[in-house]
RNA sequence: GCCCGGGUGGCGGAAUGGCAGACGCUCAGGACUUAAAAUCCUGUGACCUGUAAAGGUCGUGCGGGUUCGAGUCCCGCCCCGGGCACCA
């Protein structure tokens, strides 16, 4: 307890109510909400400002001090922009579907719906205790059927779209059907569209949709009982909980984010995002230019590889397939592994133990690799592998080269197969040495010496020993080879991306159901839009099954439905009808649910028009809030969403953009990452370390204003910084001092105002002496006040809140020392403080205005209760009043500080020079040395060069 | 290994190429008090000279450079944080 209780002997207690945040904060929070002061509405007469927080996941832990950091920053901006006449949209909601809440539900054996309700309620209470100026009427919850109805609706937009490569945009699936029907586009497989049965047509279309089902190796997490997206797996462990993840083949729903790779990459450039974050997205997308090359197999078929160095094709001396590559899957008929070792097989190619044949050796190697975790594979970069017994033909020189299996080639990148050029790739070089494979130089570092550069030479150079591209620089050689490959049908130029399609289904209960049904012919059909939302059935046993089947599998009555197909048989929509309805066919609902990220992919759009039940958002409303600049004006949140939410949301936004449903190509124009707040011990806050700071406790002891202020005062917003209880006390003291200075109901208050030429305090008019002192105080404070307004204004615009606060502290320190405090200046300071510490600012402002006679002095305001400070305009400053009348100019001699001279602010340079030369101290240091030149920076400093 | 950030007092941090260390914390001294707390005032980068007043030297990770002048710009290193990483 700091300064809250005064001893009974302190006489001031009798007269003056101390600053006690608990007495005022709740009151103003309720007032602001009751008066709906922060409600936003479309208003074309005012410029808009959309100020958004990453809405929280209401975990069971409650709020931690990291949450209010970003939220306070956006709140300051919101309150400030309102004062500057902007129409501010500042909403808050709940991202409440997903694994953590469900895990917590399982742990506590409570239904996720209940857990979520409790968590939301707790979070809302905690956030409201901080006095944020959210428009609470727009509160949304991703688990609300009225919300996820539109999540499902947008999913259908993905489902009903295909990506037109040539137009580089998504188009309605109906246009693809039209293209197929009219023969403008060839049907894969070569048949005529009209010759295909509807079910076959549906299967063809399924391969084009942005949402599609695919059997593929996926990240299966046995502990969580679900598959995870690549973005949710970090170092072979689940992002949620850190549980081991294994590769399994499963049939899963995917979203075709790879189609948007190029646009997701290019559109980053124009965004005002932290460079590091853009870099993370670029890395994740992982674009690389190169070529695709087909190597014919001796026994028919081919191996396709991706290479960034097609110019080294003549140096390929062997090939490598990933252990998971289909061509070495012995269960498949088309695998390449012969039953016996070829004659030329070197003993070391057969792996460590002499295996009876290549099939045994390959299988053994595959087992060995499968036994190692992803982690072990990445850490151990020693090269292992085994010869498959098969050979492929290099298209450029018709050489037969051996094919190996090795885990240094990853199935997940490129084609899962490489051509190995040991002379020009470090990894191939290592492998070739170990397996005694030829190393053939085809690039030289020099155009004159064909042997220049130590092997492996990975940098660019000049081609050697490569007929057709001999002597060419690498860049030229690459394009020559690509052209040749294209010409001869062996491949060609190709851009490869690291990013994979987004694995979008989860074997969990607590997520959005897919609005899809499966028919008996094994095709999938979307529900009609009118039947959305497809609500999650109230399943009692919501726990993961442990097997790979989702919990919704158990909701038999929910799953098994009768549907009537409507529309084009190639792309019908299913309407669920009562069983027995004529024309109805049996169907099973999709039992997987959507991942946690689905709801957050578009929530910023729902905030624009949260109660609309005819559209996810009204188009006019969308245009008003999302243009000029394109997207959200300011978005603040943690960097942990760099390649999750921020990438997924951009993807969905672009799909909506292609459908013409949103007006901007990007959702978030400007983005700032707040820095992590560490514990007082400089380490990351965690329960196990016992260094977690609970915002509720801080508010109870110091008040919300102190918490807000301290979080902003700690240091730059983006920076990682440690918590400090002493620091909270520091800003709390500042507020106490401010209270003592400005609480005008104190009989000892020094607040004064001028009314018709007479100075008053709350005890009446001042005598001549004090009046003169008040006059002097006002004059002395005028310039510092204008400087403070300027500093705070500029710093808020820069999001430099720590320095803005220090400027207000400085001004308050002046007030503390001043005999008298003019009330209009107090008012201005409170206006500046309001975005940061709104409760105390509003309270003091109202107190000031409640003193009889005072308000008359502050202008011709209407009678009656004073308006909320939050409605007062932002003060202007006078640039001329930001500089002192008399300046003290530092004088340097040869760049070294040697004295100071006082000159008038407007003094011409010569006068400053003369004043400096006349200064005794300067003269002494000059010691009669002749002045060679001088540099004068007006108002800043004078440098004398001798 | 590659790509981003960043190294400033005892601590968090501040400084359009122009007085380094604003503001806050800490600590010390003083006022008030019977006393303590709170509050208010003063001081608080290091070192040196001086009883003192005052003065001097050094100082923004290290080494160089540009400039009248560098925490700030350029070159080369060291260290810390973050991201990527057998990506063909």
mmCIF file of C-alpha atoms in Angstrom, chain A residues 126 228 267 345 354 360 393 427 431 450 514 619 623 655 703 735 790:
data_model
loop_
_atom_site.group_PDB
_atom_site.id
_atom_site.type_symbol
_atom_site.label_atom_id
_atom_site.label_comp_id
_atom_site.label_asym_id
_atom_site.label_seq_id
_atom_site.Cartn_x
_atom_site.Cartn_y
_atom_site.Cartn_z
ATOM 1 C CA UNK A 126 -10.801 -8.286 -16.410
ATOM 2 C CA UNK A 228 -2.047 -30.347 -37.004
ATOM 3 C CA UNK A 267 1.762 -8.004 -51.366
ATOM 4 C CA UNK A 345 27.112 -52.188 -57.166
ATOM 5 C CA UNK A 354 25.340 -56.795 -46.254
ATOM 6 C CA UNK A 360 15.742 -55.624 -48.164
ATOM 7 C CA UNK A 393 19.155 -41.378 -67.362
ATOM 8 C CA UNK A 427 25.489 -32.095 -48.929
ATOM 9 C CA UNK A 431 27.343 -38.070 -49.518
ATOM 10 C CA UNK A 450 38.463 -24.117 -65.746
ATOM 11 C CA UNK A 514 -17.802 -28.394 -41.934
ATOM 12 C CA UNK A 619 -20.582 -4.124 -48.493
ATOM 13 C CA UNK A 623 -15.868 -0.158 -47.909
ATOM 14 C CA UNK A 655 -10.073 -15.247 -51.474
ATOM 15 C CA UNK A 703 -5.491 0.924 -9.893
ATOM 16 C CA UNK A 735 -0.680 10.081 -10.428
ATOM 17 C CA UNK A 790 3.685 19.108 -28.855
#
